[in-house]
Amino acid sequence: MHVLSDANGLPLLVGISAANTHDSLALKPMIQGNQTRHDPHRGRCFKPRRLHADKAYDIPHLRKWLWGKHIGVRIARKGIESSERLGRRRWVIERTMSWLTGYRRLNHRYERHPRNYLAFLGLAAALCCYKRLIRLTT
């Protein structure tokens, strides 16, 4: 399960991959799948400014690719940074993953077909956004 979230932990984009593929292979499609919005009044695009990730994404060509897209990189380095300390901002995605796996259907993979699992994952992400909207508006 791959999740791209904003700074508050709301899931923006979800995806899945096979268990025998490396996590870093899903980073480029997730970033490219994030649609940027253009604000005609201000004349600028809303695109991600910073990416926080764990050690699985610490690959030099991914860092260069992100720098080329003008996205700041905060990726834990292998052999240098401890896994025990999540940092000030990396806990946000851990909380988001916890929200998503809180749904019984996603905690264990009951679905045989990946498209069904992805559909339930998208539904869970929509429910997380809806719950946050209800909490903010009441």
Tab-separated table of N, CA, C and O in Angstrom:
chain	number	residue	atom	x	y	z
A	1	MET	N	0.852	-1.170	0.000
A	1	MET	CA	0.000	0.000	0.000
A	1	MET	C	0.897	1.232	0.000
A	1	MET	O	1.823	1.340	0.793
A	2	HIS	N	0.636	2.151	-0.910
A	2	HIS	CA	1.384	3.398	-1.024
A	2	HIS	C	0.402	4.549	-0.876
A	2	HIS	O	-0.661	4.549	-1.500
A	3	VAL	N	0.761	5.523	-0.056
A	3	VAL	CA	-0.123	6.646	0.218
A	3	VAL	C	0.666	7.940	0.094
A	3	VAL	O	1.755	8.067	0.643
A	4	LEU	N	0.115	8.897	-0.622
A	4	LEU	CA	0.655	10.248	-0.713
A	4	LEU	C	-0.327	11.144	0.026
A	4	LEU	O	-1.505	11.183	-0.314
A	5	SER	N	0.150	11.825	1.078
A	5	SER	CA	-0.749	12.641	1.886
A	5	SER	C	-0.224	14.064	1.981
A	5	SER	O	0.932	14.340	1.669
A	6	ASP	N	-1.096	14.954	2.444
A	6	ASP	CA	-0.671	16.328	2.659
A	6	ASP	C	-0.050	16.444	4.052
A	6	ASP	O	0.120	15.455	4.754
A	7	ALA	N	0.271	17.662	4.457
A	7	ALA	CA	0.958	17.877	5.736
A	7	ALA	C	0.067	17.558	6.933
A	7	ALA	O	0.573	17.314	8.024
A	8	ASN	N	-1.248	17.538	6.736
A	8	ASN	CA	-2.167	17.229	7.824
A	8	ASN	C	-2.516	15.748	7.904
A	8	ASN	O	-3.241	15.343	8.799
A	9	GLY	N	-2.060	14.973	6.951
A	9	GLY	CA	-2.324	13.543	6.967
A	9	GLY	C	-3.505	13.100	6.139
A	9	GLY	O	-3.855	11.925	6.156
A	10	LEU	N	-4.117	14.003	5.402
A	10	LEU	CA	-5.218	13.594	4.537
A	10	LEU	C	-4.663	12.873	3.317
A	10	LEU	O	-3.773	13.392	2.644
A	11	PRO	N	-5.169	11.690	3.024
A	11	PRO	CA	-4.656	10.966	1.858
A	11	PRO	C	-5.073	11.641	0.559
A	11	PRO	O	-6.244	11.866	0.302
A	12	LEU	N	-4.084	12.000	-0.261
A	12	LEU	CA	-4.340	12.622	-1.548
A	12	LEU	C	-4.394	11.593	-2.667
A	12	LEU	O	-5.171	11.720	-3.602
A	13	LEU	N	-3.543	10.593	-2.561
A	13	LEU	CA	-3.422	9.597	-3.608
A	13	LEU	C	-3.047	8.268	-2.975
A	13	LEU	O	-2.181	8.226	-2.096
A	14	VAL	N	-3.703	7.207	-3.379
A	14	VAL	CA	-3.398	5.880	-2.856
A	14	VAL	C	-3.076	4.948	-4.016
A	14	VAL	O	-3.552	5.135	-5.134
A	15	GLY	N	-2.264	3.969	-3.729
A	15	GLY	CA	-1.890	2.993	-4.738
A	15	GLY	C	-1.423	1.711	-4.081
A	15	GLY	O	-1.147	1.671	-2.880
A	16	ILE	N	-1.330	0.675	-4.872
A	16	ILE	CA	-0.850	-0.608	-4.371
A	16	ILE	C	0.181	-1.157	-5.344
A	16	ILE	O	0.237	-0.761	-6.510
A	17	SER	N	0.999	-2.045	-4.834
A	17	SER	CA	1.948	-2.753	-5.683
A	17	SER	C	2.095	-4.169	-5.143
A	17	SER	O	1.645	-4.477	-4.034
A	18	ALA	N	2.726	-5.006	-5.922
A	18	ALA	CA	2.935	-6.388	-5.504
A	18	ALA	C	3.890	-6.435	-4.316
A	18	ALA	O	4.710	-5.531	-4.109
A	19	ALA	N	3.793	-7.474	-3.534
A	19	ALA	CA	4.616	-7.600	-2.331
A	19	ALA	C	6.087	-7.833	-2.662
A	19	ALA	O	6.959	-7.518	-1.859
A	20	ASN	N	6.380	-8.352	-3.839
A	20	ASN	CA	7.767	-8.658	-4.182
A	20	ASN	C	8.448	-7.542	-4.975
A	20	ASN	O	9.495	-7.747	-5.548
A	21	THR	N	7.860	-6.349	-5.011
A	21	THR	CA	8.503	-5.213	-5.663
A	21	THR	C	8.968	-4.221	-4.603
A	21	THR	O	8.382	-4.123	-3.525
A	22	HIS	N	10.018	-3.500	-4.922
A	22	HIS	CA	10.572	-2.541	-3.972
A	22	HIS	C	9.681	-1.302	-3.892
A	22	HIS	O	9.081	-0.893	-4.882
A	23	ASP	N	9.604	-0.713	-2.707
A	23	ASP	CA	8.751	0.453	-2.491
A	23	ASP	C	9.158	1.644	-3.357
A	23	ASP	O	8.317	2.448	-3.763
A	24	SER	N	10.440	1.779	-3.633
A	24	SER	CA	10.918	2.942	-4.368
A	24	SER	C	10.405	2.988	-5.805
A	24	SER	O	10.368	4.057	-6.416
A	25	LEU	N	9.998	1.860	-6.357
A	25	LEU	CA	9.479	1.843	-7.726
A	25	LEU	C	8.132	2.540	-7.842
A	25	LEU	O	7.734	2.941	-8.936
A	26	ALA	N	7.430	2.720	-6.745
A	26	ALA	CA	6.113	3.352	-6.786
A	26	ALA	C	6.177	4.855	-6.567
A	26	ALA	O	5.160	5.527	-6.688
A	27	LEU	N	7.355	5.397	-6.265
A	27	LEU	CA	7.439	6.821	-5.957
A	27	LEU	C	7.159	7.696	-7.187
A	27	LEU	O	6.352	8.627	-7.111
A	28	LYS	N	7.783	7.397	-8.309
A	28	LYS	CA	7.575	8.226	-9.503
A	28	LYS	C	6.120	8.226	-9.976
A	28	LYS	O	5.565	9.286	-10.242
A	29	PRO	N	5.454	7.060	-10.077
A	29	PRO	CA	4.041	7.108	-10.487
A	29	PRO	C	3.147	7.851	-9.494
A	29	PRO	O	2.192	8.515	-9.897
A	30	MET	N	3.475	7.790	-8.201
A	30	MET	CA	2.660	8.503	-7.216
A	30	MET	C	2.823	10.018	-7.370
A	30	MET	O	1.850	10.758	-7.321
A	31	ILE	N	4.050	10.472	-7.557
A	31	ILE	CA	4.289	11.911	-7.721
A	31	ILE	C	3.693	12.399	-9.041
A	31	ILE	O	3.082	13.464	-9.104
A	32	GLN	N	3.851	11.619	-10.103
A	32	GLN	CA	3.297	12.022	-11.395
A	32	GLN	C	1.776	11.955	-11.408
A	32	GLN	O	1.125	12.685	-12.133
A	33	GLY	N	1.197	11.088	-10.592
A	33	GLY	CA	-0.254	10.968	-10.523
A	33	GLY	C	-0.909	12.077	-9.739
A	33	GLY	O	-2.117	12.276	-9.829
A	34	ASN	N	-0.130	12.817	-8.964
A	34	ASN	CA	-0.671	13.928	-8.203
A	34	ASN	C	-0.920	15.094	-9.157
A	34	ASN	O	0.006	15.706	-9.660
A	35	GLN	N	-2.180	15.394	-9.404
A	35	GLN	CA	-2.545	16.462	-10.329
A	35	GLN	C	-2.327	17.810	-9.667
A	35	GLN	O	-2.815	18.049	-8.568
A	36	THR	N	-1.596	18.685	-10.321
A	36	THR	CA	-1.419	20.037	-9.790
A	36	THR	C	-2.538	20.914	-10.311
A	36	THR	O	-2.998	20.758	-11.439
A	37	ARG	N	-2.963	21.822	-9.477
A	37	ARG	CA	-4.010	22.758	-9.867
A	37	ARG	C	-3.369	24.097	-10.192
A	37	ARG	O	-2.442	24.528	-9.533
A	38	HIS	N	-3.893	24.740	-11.182
A	38	HIS	CA	-3.397	26.066	-11.562
A	38	HIS	C	-4.407	27.105	-11.098
A	38	HIS	O	-5.594	27.006	-11.382
A	39	ASP	N	-3.926	28.075	-10.350
A	39	ASP	CA	-4.774	29.170	-9.885
A	39	ASP	C	-4.632	30.331	-10.866
A	39	ASP	O	-3.598	30.989	-10.898
A	40	PRO	N	-5.655	30.603	-11.688
A	40	PRO	CA	-5.513	31.651	-12.708
A	40	PRO	C	-5.418	33.049	-12.110
A	40	PRO	O	-4.844	33.939	-12.725
A	41	HIS	N	-5.968	33.250	-10.920
A	41	HIS	CA	-5.935	34.581	-10.319
A	41	HIS	C	-4.553	34.926	-9.773
A	41	HIS	O	-4.110	36.055	-9.860
A	42	ARG	N	-3.877	33.969	-9.211
A	42	ARG	CA	-2.548	34.207	-8.649
A	42	ARG	C	-1.433	33.843	-9.613
A	42	ARG	O	-0.292	34.206	-9.402
A	43	GLY	N	-1.768	33.078	-10.649
A	43	GLY	CA	-0.780	32.736	-11.658
A	43	GLY	C	0.269	31.732	-11.197
A	43	GLY	O	1.407	31.793	-11.615
A	44	ARG	N	-0.117	30.814	-10.342
A	44	ARG	CA	0.851	29.817	-9.890
A	44	ARG	C	0.181	28.451	-9.782
A	44	ARG	O	-1.042	28.348	-9.707
A	45	CYS	N	1.013	27.444	-9.768
A	45	CYS	CA	0.532	26.079	-9.630
A	45	CYS	C	0.721	25.616	-8.200
A	45	CYS	O	1.664	26.009	-7.530
A	46	PHE	N	-0.190	24.771	-7.746
A	46	PHE	CA	-0.057	24.161	-6.442
A	46	PHE	C	0.585	22.801	-6.642
A	46	PHE	O	-0.031	21.888	-7.178
A	47	LYS	N	1.818	22.671	-6.263
A	47	LYS	CA	2.519	21.404	-6.386
A	47	LYS	C	3.215	21.117	-5.062
A	47	LYS	O	3.417	22.017	-4.248
A	48	PRO	N	3.576	19.870	-4.831
A	48	PRO	CA	4.239	19.558	-3.555
A	48	PRO	C	5.580	20.274	-3.447
A	48	PRO	O	6.333	20.374	-4.410
A	49	ARG	N	5.849	20.804	-2.269
A	49	ARG	CA	7.113	21.491	-2.039
A	49	ARG	C	8.139	20.591	-1.386
A	49	ARG	O	9.319	20.731	-1.617
A	50	ARG	N	7.674	19.693	-0.521
A	50	ARG	CA	8.577	18.834	0.229
A	50	ARG	C	8.048	17.414	0.270
A	50	ARG	O	6.841	17.213	0.330
A	51	LEU	N	8.956	16.463	0.273
A	51	LEU	CA	8.593	15.057	0.374
A	51	LEU	C	9.332	14.467	1.566
A	51	LEU	O	10.554	14.562	1.656
A	52	HIS	N	8.585	13.875	2.463
A	52	HIS	CA	9.157	13.166	3.603
A	52	HIS	C	8.927	11.679	3.379
A	52	HIS	O	7.799	11.263	3.103
A	53	ALA	N	9.983	10.882	3.482
A	53	ALA	CA	9.863	9.451	3.227
A	53	ALA	C	10.820	8.682	4.128
A	53	ALA	O	11.699	9.257	4.761
A	54	ASP	N	10.641	7.371	4.145
A	54	ASP	CA	11.512	6.546	4.979
A	54	ASP	C	12.695	6.025	4.170
A	54	ASP	O	12.912	6.406	3.029
A	55	LYS	N	13.469	5.146	4.784
A	55	LYS	CA	14.736	4.694	4.204
A	55	LYS	C	14.585	3.906	2.914
A	55	LYS	O	15.529	3.793	2.143
A	56	ALA	N	13.412	3.354	2.661
A	56	ALA	CA	13.218	2.580	1.434
A	56	ALA	C	13.361	3.446	0.189
A	56	ALA	O	13.665	2.945	-0.892
A	57	TYR	N	13.163	4.745	0.328
A	57	TYR	CA	13.221	5.658	-0.813
A	57	TYR	C	14.562	6.369	-0.917
A	57	TYR	O	14.702	7.300	-1.700
A	58	ASP	N	15.551	5.952	-0.150
A	58	ASP	CA	16.881	6.570	-0.169
A	58	ASP	C	17.711	5.990	-1.305
A	58	ASP	O	18.581	5.150	-1.117
A	59	ILE	N	17.434	6.457	-2.519
A	59	ILE	CA	18.135	6.013	-3.723
A	59	ILE	C	18.572	7.281	-4.465
A	59	ILE	O	17.766	8.200	-4.665
A	60	PRO	N	19.846	7.364	-4.851
A	60	PRO	CA	20.351	8.608	-5.452
A	60	PRO	C	19.581	9.094	-6.678
A	60	PRO	O	19.336	10.287	-6.821
A	61	HIS	N	19.183	8.191	-7.567
A	61	HIS	CA	18.493	8.670	-8.775
A	61	HIS	C	17.105	9.205	-8.446
A	61	HIS	O	16.600	10.092	-9.147
A	62	LEU	N	16.462	8.710	-7.382
A	62	LEU	CA	15.173	9.280	-6.988
A	62	LEU	C	15.341	10.670	-6.390
A	62	LEU	O	14.531	11.556	-6.631
A	63	ARG	N	16.422	10.861	-5.622
A	63	ARG	CA	16.698	12.188	-5.066
A	63	ARG	C	16.937	13.192	-6.194
A	63	ARG	O	16.398	14.297	-6.174
A	64	LYS	N	17.720	12.802	-7.199
A	64	LYS	CA	17.989	13.698	-8.327
A	64	LYS	C	16.714	13.998	-9.110
A	64	LYS	O	16.501	15.124	-9.557
A	65	TRP	N	15.874	12.983	-9.291
A	65	TRP	CA	14.628	13.172	-10.014
A	65	TRP	C	13.720	14.151	-9.287
A	65	TRP	O	13.103	15.022	-9.909
A	66	LEU	N	13.638	14.034	-7.962
A	66	LEU	CA	12.811	14.946	-7.177
A	66	LEU	C	13.383	16.362	-7.184
A	66	LEU	O	12.635	17.337	-7.252
A	67	TRP	N	14.706	16.486	-7.089
A	67	TRP	CA	15.328	17.807	-7.158
A	67	TRP	C	15.063	18.454	-8.517
A	67	TRP	O	14.883	19.654	-8.612
A	68	GLY	N	15.052	17.642	-9.581
A	68	GLY	CA	14.751	18.159	-10.914
A	68	GLY	C	13.322	18.672	-11.019
A	68	GLY	O	13.024	19.556	-11.819
A	69	LYS	N	12.411	18.129	-10.235
A	69	LYS	CA	11.013	18.572	-10.203
A	69	LYS	C	10.805	19.702	-9.194
A	69	LYS	O	9.679	20.112	-8.951
A	70	HIS	N	11.895	20.174	-8.582
A	70	HIS	CA	11.864	21.247	-7.580
A	70	HIS	C	11.040	20.862	-6.352
A	70	HIS	O	10.270	21.665	-5.825
A	71	ILE	N	11.205	19.620	-5.927
A	71	ILE	CA	10.555	19.125	-4.716
A	71	ILE	C	11.647	18.878	-3.688
A	71	ILE	O	12.593	18.125	-3.939
A	72	GLY	N	11.527	19.518	-2.540
A	72	GLY	CA	12.493	19.324	-1.469
A	72	GLY	C	12.429	17.908	-0.934
A	72	GLY	O	11.362	17.308	-0.850
A	73	VAL	N	13.570	17.371	-0.559
A	73	VAL	CA	13.653	15.975	-0.154
A	73	VAL	C	14.044	15.891	1.312
A	73	VAL	O	15.022	16.493	1.734
A	74	ARG	N	13.268	15.147	2.074
A	74	ARG	CA	13.620	14.816	3.450
A	74	ARG	C	13.400	13.318	3.602
A	74	ARG	O	12.346	12.858	4.005
A	75	ILE	N	14.424	12.570	3.199
A	75	ILE	CA	14.378	11.118	3.234
A	75	ILE	C	15.418	10.635	4.230
A	75	ILE	O	16.562	11.091	4.204
A	76	ALA	N	15.012	9.737	5.111
A	76	ALA	CA	15.946	9.173	6.076
A	76	ALA	C	17.050	8.434	5.330
A	76	ALA	O	16.785	7.692	4.385
A	77	ARG	N	18.293	8.652	5.744
A	77	ARG	CA	19.425	8.031	5.054
A	77	ARG	C	19.785	6.691	5.674
A	77	ARG	O	19.779	6.545	6.888
A	78	LYS	N	20.096	5.743	4.811
A	78	LYS	CA	20.460	4.403	5.276
A	78	LYS	C	21.783	4.453	6.019
A	78	LYS	O	22.741	5.054	5.560
A	79	GLY	N	21.827	3.820	7.175
A	79	GLY	CA	23.052	3.729	7.948
A	79	GLY	C	23.397	4.972	8.742
A	79	GLY	O	24.354	4.962	9.507
A	80	ILE	N	22.635	6.052	8.591
A	80	ILE	CA	22.955	7.295	9.296
A	80	ILE	C	21.869	7.634	10.319
A	80	ILE	O	22.164	7.881	11.475
A	81	GLU	N	20.615	7.629	9.887
A	81	GLU	CA	19.526	8.024	10.765
A	81	GLU	C	18.841	6.797	11.348
A	81	GLU	O	18.687	5.781	10.689
A	82	SER	N	18.403	6.912	12.583
A	82	SER	CA	17.780	5.810	13.298
A	82	SER	C	16.332	5.620	12.843
A	82	SER	O	15.626	6.581	12.547
A	83	SER	N	15.885	4.375	12.825
A	83	SER	CA	14.501	4.071	12.455
A	83	SER	C	13.556	4.303	13.633
A	83	SER	O	12.354	4.421	13.442
A	84	GLU	N	14.092	4.329	14.828
A	84	GLU	CA	13.242	4.471	16.012
A	84	GLU	C	12.636	5.864	16.115
A	84	GLU	O	11.527	6.037	16.583
A	85	ARG	N	13.358	6.865	15.694
A	85	ARG	CA	12.889	8.238	15.800
A	85	ARG	C	12.272	8.648	14.468
A	85	ARG	O	12.952	8.796	13.475
A	86	LEU	N	10.968	8.867	14.465
A	86	LEU	CA	10.281	9.188	13.217
A	86	LEU	C	10.461	10.637	12.790
A	86	LEU	O	10.237	10.977	11.650
A	87	GLY	N	10.829	11.485	13.674
A	87	GLY	CA	10.972	12.886	13.309
A	87	GLY	C	9.698	13.655	13.549
A	87	GLY	O	8.666	13.107	13.931
A	88	ARG	N	9.748	14.947	13.294
A	88	ARG	CA	8.602	15.799	13.574
A	88	ARG	C	7.486	15.657	12.559
A	88	ARG	O	6.336	15.907	12.873
A	89	ARG	N	7.802	15.289	11.344
A	89	ARG	CA	6.771	15.266	10.307
A	89	ARG	C	6.491	13.889	9.726
A	89	ARG	O	5.469	13.696	9.094
A	90	ARG	N	7.374	12.945	9.913
A	90	ARG	CA	7.144	11.624	9.322
A	90	ARG	C	6.063	10.839	10.051
A	90	ARG	O	5.517	9.892	9.506
A	91	TRP	N	5.717	11.201	11.278
A	91	TRP	CA	4.667	10.489	11.980
A	91	TRP	C	3.311	10.731	11.342
A	91	TRP	O	2.380	9.957	11.534
A	92	VAL	N	3.181	11.786	10.556
A	92	VAL	CA	1.904	12.118	9.920
A	92	VAL	C	1.488	11.003	8.969
A	92	VAL	O	0.339	10.554	8.981
A	93	ILE	N	2.405	10.523	8.158
A	93	ILE	CA	2.053	9.451	7.220
A	93	ILE	C	1.828	8.133	7.952
A	93	ILE	O	0.989	7.330	7.553
A	94	GLU	N	2.533	7.924	9.052
A	94	GLU	CA	2.294	6.720	9.849
A	94	GLU	C	0.889	6.746	10.427
A	94	GLU	O	0.206	5.725	10.481
A	95	ARG	N	0.436	7.924	10.850
A	95	ARG	CA	-0.929	8.062	11.368
A	95	ARG	C	-1.939	7.825	10.254
A	95	ARG	O	-2.976	7.177	10.463
A	96	THR	N	-1.662	8.323	9.065
A	96	THR	CA	-2.564	8.113	7.936
A	96	THR	C	-2.677	6.639	7.589
A	96	THR	O	-3.773	6.131	7.339
A	97	MET	N	-1.544	5.937	7.599
A	97	MET	CA	-1.575	4.496	7.334
A	97	MET	C	-2.377	3.774	8.418
A	97	MET	O	-3.093	2.814	8.137
A	98	SER	N	-2.280	4.249	9.643
A	98	SER	CA	-3.048	3.661	10.732
A	98	SER	C	-4.542	3.898	10.531
A	98	SER	O	-5.359	3.010	10.806
A	99	TRP	N	-4.910	5.100	10.062
A	99	TRP	CA	-6.322	5.373	9.771
A	99	TRP	C	-6.846	4.414	8.712
A	99	TRP	O	-7.944	3.883	8.841
A	100	LEU	N	-6.057	4.207	7.676
A	100	LEU	CA	-6.511	3.362	6.573
A	100	LEU	C	-6.595	1.895	6.969
A	100	LEU	O	-7.516	1.188	6.567
A	101	THR	N	-5.638	1.421	7.741
A	101	THR	CA	-5.683	0.010	8.150
A	101	THR	C	-6.627	-0.218	9.310
A	101	THR	O	-6.823	-1.350	9.725
A	102	GLY	N	-7.236	0.859	9.816
A	102	GLY	CA	-8.251	0.710	10.853
A	102	GLY	C	-9.541	0.113	10.310
A	102	GLY	O	-10.363	-0.383	11.078
A	103	TYR	N	-9.723	0.144	9.027
A	103	TYR	CA	-10.885	-0.485	8.411
A	103	TYR	C	-10.609	-1.975	8.258
A	103	TYR	O	-9.560	-2.386	7.758
A	104	ARG	N	-11.541	-2.781	8.681
A	104	ARG	CA	-11.341	-4.230	8.755
A	104	ARG	C	-10.957	-4.835	7.406
A	104	ARG	O	-10.128	-5.719	7.326
A	105	ARG	N	-11.523	-4.329	6.359
A	105	ARG	CA	-11.285	-4.890	5.027
A	105	ARG	C	-9.847	-4.663	4.576
A	105	ARG	O	-9.318	-5.417	3.768
A	106	LEU	N	-9.194	-3.622	5.087
A	106	LEU	CA	-7.844	-3.293	4.652
A	106	LEU	C	-6.771	-3.797	5.604
A	106	LEU	O	-5.599	-3.822	5.240
A	107	ASN	N	-7.153	-4.153	6.820
A	107	ASN	CA	-6.160	-4.595	7.790
A	107	ASN	C	-5.465	-5.867	7.319
A	107	ASN	O	-4.245	-5.960	7.330
A	108	HIS	N	-6.231	-6.825	6.910
A	108	HIS	CA	-5.695	-8.038	6.272
A	108	HIS	C	-6.225	-8.038	4.848
A	108	HIS	O	-7.348	-7.622	4.597
A	109	ARG	N	-5.448	-8.535	3.962
A	109	ARG	CA	-5.873	-8.486	2.570
A	109	ARG	C	-6.809	-9.648	2.273
A	109	ARG	O	-6.384	-10.766	2.004
A	110	TYR	N	-8.105	-9.365	2.346
A	110	TYR	CA	-9.112	-10.377	2.069
A	110	TYR	C	-9.400	-10.496	0.585
A	110	TYR	O	-9.904	-11.517	0.136
A	111	GLU	N	-9.124	-9.469	-0.152
A	111	GLU	CA	-9.480	-9.438	-1.568
A	111	GLU	C	-8.458	-10.189	-2.406
A	111	GLU	O	-7.262	-10.049	-2.218
A	112	ARG	N	-8.952	-10.973	-3.338
A	112	ARG	CA	-8.075	-11.725	-4.223
A	112	ARG	C	-7.560	-10.867	-5.374
A	112	ARG	O	-6.402	-10.956	-5.745
A	113	HIS	N	-8.414	-10.015	-5.908
A	113	HIS	CA	-8.044	-9.188	-7.050
A	113	HIS	C	-7.543	-7.814	-6.585
A	113	HIS	O	-8.166	-7.176	-5.734
A	114	PRO	N	-6.433	-7.357	-7.155
A	114	PRO	CA	-5.886	-6.065	-6.728
A	114	PRO	C	-6.816	-4.886	-6.991
A	114	PRO	O	-6.830	-3.929	-6.222
A	115	ARG	N	-7.628	-4.948	-8.043
A	115	ARG	CA	-8.523	-3.825	-8.333
A	115	ARG	C	-9.581	-3.673	-7.241
A	115	ARG	O	-9.990	-2.557	-6.918
A	116	ASN	N	-10.023	-4.775	-6.639
A	116	ASN	CA	-10.990	-4.682	-5.549
A	116	ASN	C	-10.343	-4.077	-4.303
A	116	ASN	O	-10.949	-3.251	-3.621
A	117	TYR	N	-9.121	-4.499	-4.016
A	117	TYR	CA	-8.407	-3.959	-2.856
A	117	TYR	C	-8.140	-2.465	-3.042
A	117	TYR	O	-8.308	-1.686	-2.117
A	118	LEU	N	-7.770	-2.069	-4.252
A	118	LEU	CA	-7.540	-0.658	-4.543
A	118	LEU	C	-8.831	0.148	-4.413
A	118	LEU	O	-8.815	1.281	-3.929
A	119	ALA	N	-9.945	-0.443	-4.805
A	119	ALA	CA	-11.236	0.243	-4.666
A	119	ALA	C	-11.573	0.461	-3.197
A	119	ALA	O	-12.014	1.548	-2.805
A	120	PHE	N	-11.359	-0.545	-2.364
A	120	PHE	CA	-11.620	-0.388	-0.935
A	120	PHE	C	-10.640	0.602	-0.294
A	120	PHE	O	-11.008	1.345	0.615
A	121	LEU	N	-9.422	0.618	-0.775
A	121	LEU	CA	-8.437	1.574	-0.274
A	121	LEU	C	-8.849	3.003	-0.629
A	121	LEU	O	-8.760	3.914	0.204
A	122	GLY	N	-9.315	3.211	-1.836
A	122	GLY	CA	-9.813	4.527	-2.237
A	122	GLY	C	-11.043	4.943	-1.449
A	122	GLY	O	-11.195	6.111	-1.073
A	123	LEU	N	-11.913	3.994	-1.163
A	123	LEU	CA	-13.098	4.288	-0.354
A	123	LEU	C	-12.703	4.666	1.073
A	123	LEU	O	-13.253	5.609	1.648
A	124	ALA	N	-11.732	3.966	1.630
A	124	ALA	CA	-11.256	4.295	2.978
A	124	ALA	C	-10.611	5.673	3.007
A	124	ALA	O	-10.806	6.442	3.961
A	125	ALA	N	-9.862	6.033	1.965
A	125	ALA	CA	-9.256	7.368	1.895
A	125	ALA	C	-10.338	8.441	1.804
A	125	ALA	O	-10.235	9.495	2.451
A	126	ALA	N	-11.378	8.185	1.034
A	126	ALA	CA	-12.480	9.142	0.930
A	126	ALA	C	-13.199	9.290	2.268
A	126	ALA	O	-13.583	10.404	2.658
A	127	LEU	N	-13.369	8.190	2.994
A	127	LEU	CA	-14.004	8.261	4.308
A	127	LEU	C	-13.152	9.041	5.305
A	127	LEU	O	-13.686	9.787	6.133
A	128	CYS	N	-11.836	8.894	5.218
A	128	CYS	CA	-10.943	9.666	6.096
A	128	CYS	C	-11.084	11.158	5.823
A	128	CYS	O	-11.158	11.969	6.751
A	129	CYS	N	-11.143	11.526	4.549
A	129	CYS	CA	-11.319	12.940	4.189
A	129	CYS	C	-12.686	13.450	4.637
A	129	CYS	O	-12.807	14.575	5.130
A	130	TYR	N	-13.717	12.625	4.486
A	130	TYR	CA	-15.063	13.017	4.891
A	130	TYR	C	-15.142	13.223	6.403
A	130	TYR	O	-15.737	14.200	6.876
A	131	LYS	N	-14.535	12.333	7.157
A	131	LYS	CA	-14.546	12.470	8.621
A	131	LYS	C	-13.824	13.739	9.058
A	131	LYS	O	-14.258	14.418	9.988
A	132	ARG	N	-12.730	14.074	8.394
A	132	ARG	CA	-12.018	15.301	8.735
A	132	ARG	C	-12.849	16.527	8.380
A	132	ARG	O	-12.887	17.498	9.117
A	133	LEU	N	-13.562	16.478	7.243
A	133	LEU	CA	-14.409	17.598	6.839
A	133	LEU	C	-15.546	17.799	7.839
A	133	LEU	O	-15.831	18.932	8.235
A	134	ILE	N	-16.161	16.727	8.287
A	134	ILE	CA	-17.244	16.821	9.263
A	134	ILE	C	-16.720	17.404	10.569
A	134	ILE	O	-17.367	18.256	11.193
A	135	ARG	N	-15.541	16.982	10.993
A	135	ARG	CA	-14.968	17.490	12.243
A	135	ARG	C	-14.637	18.978	12.136
A	135	ARG	O	-14.792	19.712	13.104
A	136	LEU	N	-14.202	19.422	10.969
A	136	LEU	CA	-13.848	20.829	10.797
A	136	LEU	C	-15.069	21.735	10.661
A	136	LEU	O	-15.010	22.907	11.018
A	137	THR	N	-16.153	21.215	10.119
A	137	THR	CA	-17.313	22.061	9.865
A	137	THR	C	-18.308	22.074	11.014
A	137	THR	O	-19.236	22.889	11.000
A	138	THR	N	-18.174	21.195	11.989
A	138	THR	CA	-19.129	21.205	13.107
A	138	THR	C	-18.523	21.780	14.349
A	138	THR	O	-17.413	22.043	14.490
